[in-house]
Amino acid sequence: MSTGHVFQEKNVMKDDSAIVQSQSHYSLVTEHRSSYSSLRLSDHFNRPEIIEEGENFDHLIRGMTTQSQECTDQYFTSEITRYLFRNGKETGQDLRAIDIQRGRDHGLASYNDYRHYCGLHRADKFSDFGDYISQEVPSFIHISFCAKYSGFM
């Protein structure tokens, strides 16, 4: 399942509001394929009642299927890294941080443990990952602290 257009954004200048808005908003589109409004993703997390009003469900689905898909890249849109579950507040939570903590709470093995399980060598230092991760990782972080979620991303 590809979620590139929903949860990921291109590297864009932060002041390019038209591009940023298109990545964090869903268009509401009529049967005649004209967009008349948009919904900001973070305004409606855990608040689905908007789609129960009038023809909004059809208009939202139509908008999602006609909106351009963004290129997939390694970054998540700020809608889920800064504004998740904001419930009208200025800022919200970070889904990546929640997922890392959830993995720790459930006792998931580290990324290094999963590498070993899959037949790859255990890394003693980040440079042992070679082509897998950037060499710009701070040297003060020990390899054992690399969470599965972070490593897989």
Coordinates of C-alpha atoms in Angstrom, one line a residue:
M1 CA 0.0 0.0 0.0
S2 CA 1.5 3.3 -1.0
T3 CA 0.9 6.3 1.3
G4 CA 3.2 8.7 -0.5
H5 CA 0.5 11.3 -1.2
V6 CA -1.0 11.2 2.3
F7 CA 1.9 11.1 4.7
Q8 CA 5.0 12.3 2.9
E9 CA 6.2 15.5 1.6
K10 CA 8.9 16.7 -0.9
N11 CA 11.8 18.8 0.3
V12 CA 10.3 22.2 -0.2
M13 CA 11.0 25.7 1.0
K14 CA 9.0 26.4 4.1
D15 CA 7.7 29.7 2.8
D16 CA 6.1 28.1 -0.3
S17 CA 2.7 28.0 1.3
A18 CA 0.8 26.7 -1.8
I19 CA 3.0 23.6 -2.0
V20 CA 3.0 23.0 1.8
Q21 CA -0.8 23.5 1.9
S22 CA -1.4 21.0 -1.0
Q23 CA 0.5 18.4 1.0
S24 CA -1.4 18.9 4.2
H25 CA -4.9 19.5 2.8
Y26 CA -7.4 17.3 1.1
S27 CA -9.6 18.9 -1.6
L28 CA -13.3 18.6 -1.5
V29 CA -14.4 18.0 -5.1
T30 CA -17.9 18.1 -6.6
E31 CA -19.3 15.6 -9.1
H32 CA -18.2 18.1 -11.8
R33 CA -14.6 17.8 -10.7
S34 CA -14.4 21.3 -9.3
S35 CA -12.7 21.9 -5.9
Y36 CA -14.7 24.2 -3.6
S37 CA -12.9 23.7 -0.3
S38 CA -10.2 21.8 1.5
L39 CA -9.7 20.0 4.8
R40 CA -6.4 20.2 6.8
L41 CA -5.4 16.7 7.7
S42 CA -4.4 17.6 11.3
D43 CA -7.7 19.4 12.0
H44 CA -9.5 16.1 11.7
F45 CA -7.4 13.4 13.3
N46 CA -9.8 11.4 15.6
R47 CA -12.6 13.7 14.5
P48 CA -14.3 12.1 11.5
E49 CA -17.7 13.8 11.9
I50 CA -16.8 16.1 9.0
I51 CA -17.3 13.3 6.5
E52 CA -20.8 12.6 7.9
E53 CA -22.0 16.1 6.9
G54 CA -23.9 16.3 3.6
E55 CA -21.9 15.0 0.7
N56 CA -18.5 15.5 2.3
F57 CA -17.6 11.9 2.2
D58 CA -18.1 11.6 -1.5
H59 CA -16.4 15.0 -2.1
L60 CA -13.4 14.0 0.1
I61 CA -13.0 10.6 -1.7
R62 CA -13.3 12.3 -5.1
G63 CA -10.7 14.9 -4.0
M64 CA -8.3 12.2 -2.8
T65 CA -8.5 10.4 -6.0
T66 CA -8.1 13.5 -8.2
Q67 CA -5.3 15.2 -6.2
S68 CA -1.8 14.8 -7.5
Q69 CA 0.3 12.3 -5.7
E70 CA 3.5 13.6 -4.2
C71 CA 6.8 11.9 -4.8
T72 CA 7.7 9.4 -2.2
D73 CA 10.8 10.3 -0.1
Q74 CA 12.2 9.7 3.3
Y75 CA 10.4 12.5 5.1
F76 CA 7.0 12.6 6.7
T77 CA 4.7 15.5 6.3
S78 CA 4.7 17.9 9.2
E79 CA 1.0 17.2 9.7
I80 CA 2.0 13.9 11.4
T81 CA 5.4 15.0 12.8
R82 CA 4.3 18.3 14.4
Y83 CA 0.5 18.5 14.4
L84 CA -0.8 15.0 15.1
F85 CA -3.8 15.0 17.5
R86 CA -3.5 18.7 18.0
N87 CA -7.2 19.1 18.6
G88 CA -7.3 22.8 18.0
K89 CA -4.1 23.6 19.7
E90 CA -1.2 25.2 17.9
T91 CA 1.0 22.1 17.9
G92 CA 0.4 18.4 18.4
Q93 CA 2.4 15.2 18.7
D94 CA 5.0 13.4 16.5
L95 CA 3.9 10.1 15.1
R96 CA 7.5 8.9 14.6
A97 CA 8.4 9.6 18.3
I98 CA 5.1 7.8 19.3
D99 CA 6.0 4.8 17.2
I100 CA 9.5 4.5 18.6
Q101 CA 8.2 4.8 22.2
R102 CA 5.5 2.3 21.5
G103 CA 8.1 -0.2 20.2
R104 CA 10.1 0.2 23.4
D105 CA 7.0 -0.1 25.6
H106 CA 6.2 -3.4 23.9
G107 CA 9.7 -4.7 24.3
L108 CA 10.5 -4.9 20.5
A109 CA 14.0 -5.9 19.8
S110 CA 16.5 -3.3 18.5
Y111 CA 17.3 -2.7 14.8
N112 CA 20.6 -4.5 15.4
D113 CA 18.8 -7.6 16.8
Y114 CA 16.5 -7.7 13.7
R115 CA 19.5 -7.4 11.4
H116 CA 21.0 -10.4 13.1
Y117 CA 17.8 -12.3 12.9
C118 CA 17.6 -11.7 9.1
G119 CA 21.1 -13.0 8.6
L120 CA 22.9 -9.7 8.5
H121 CA 26.0 -8.9 10.6
R122 CA 25.6 -7.1 13.9
A123 CA 26.9 -3.6 13.8
D124 CA 29.3 -2.4 16.5
K125 CA 29.2 1.2 15.3
F126 CA 27.1 3.1 12.8
S127 CA 29.8 3.0 10.2
D128 CA 29.2 -0.8 10.1
F129 CA 25.9 -0.1 8.3
G130 CA 27.9 1.0 5.3
D131 CA 25.5 1.9 2.5
Y132 CA 22.4 1.6 4.6
I133 CA 22.6 4.9 6.6
S134 CA 24.3 8.2 6.3
Q135 CA 27.7 8.5 7.9
E136 CA 26.7 11.8 9.4
V137 CA 25.2 10.1 12.5
P138 CA 26.6 11.6 15.7
S139 CA 29.4 9.5 17.1
F140 CA 28.0 9.8 20.7
I141 CA 25.0 7.7 19.9
H142 CA 25.6 4.0 20.7
I143 CA 24.4 1.5 18.1
S144 CA 22.4 -0.5 20.7
F145 CA 20.0 2.5 21.0
C146 CA 18.9 2.3 17.4
A147 CA 15.2 1.4 17.6
K148 CA 13.7 -1.0 15.1
Y149 CA 11.4 1.7 13.7
S150 CA 14.2 4.2 13.2
G151 CA 16.5 1.6 11.6
F152 CA 13.8 0.4 9.2
M153 CA 13.0 3.9 8.1

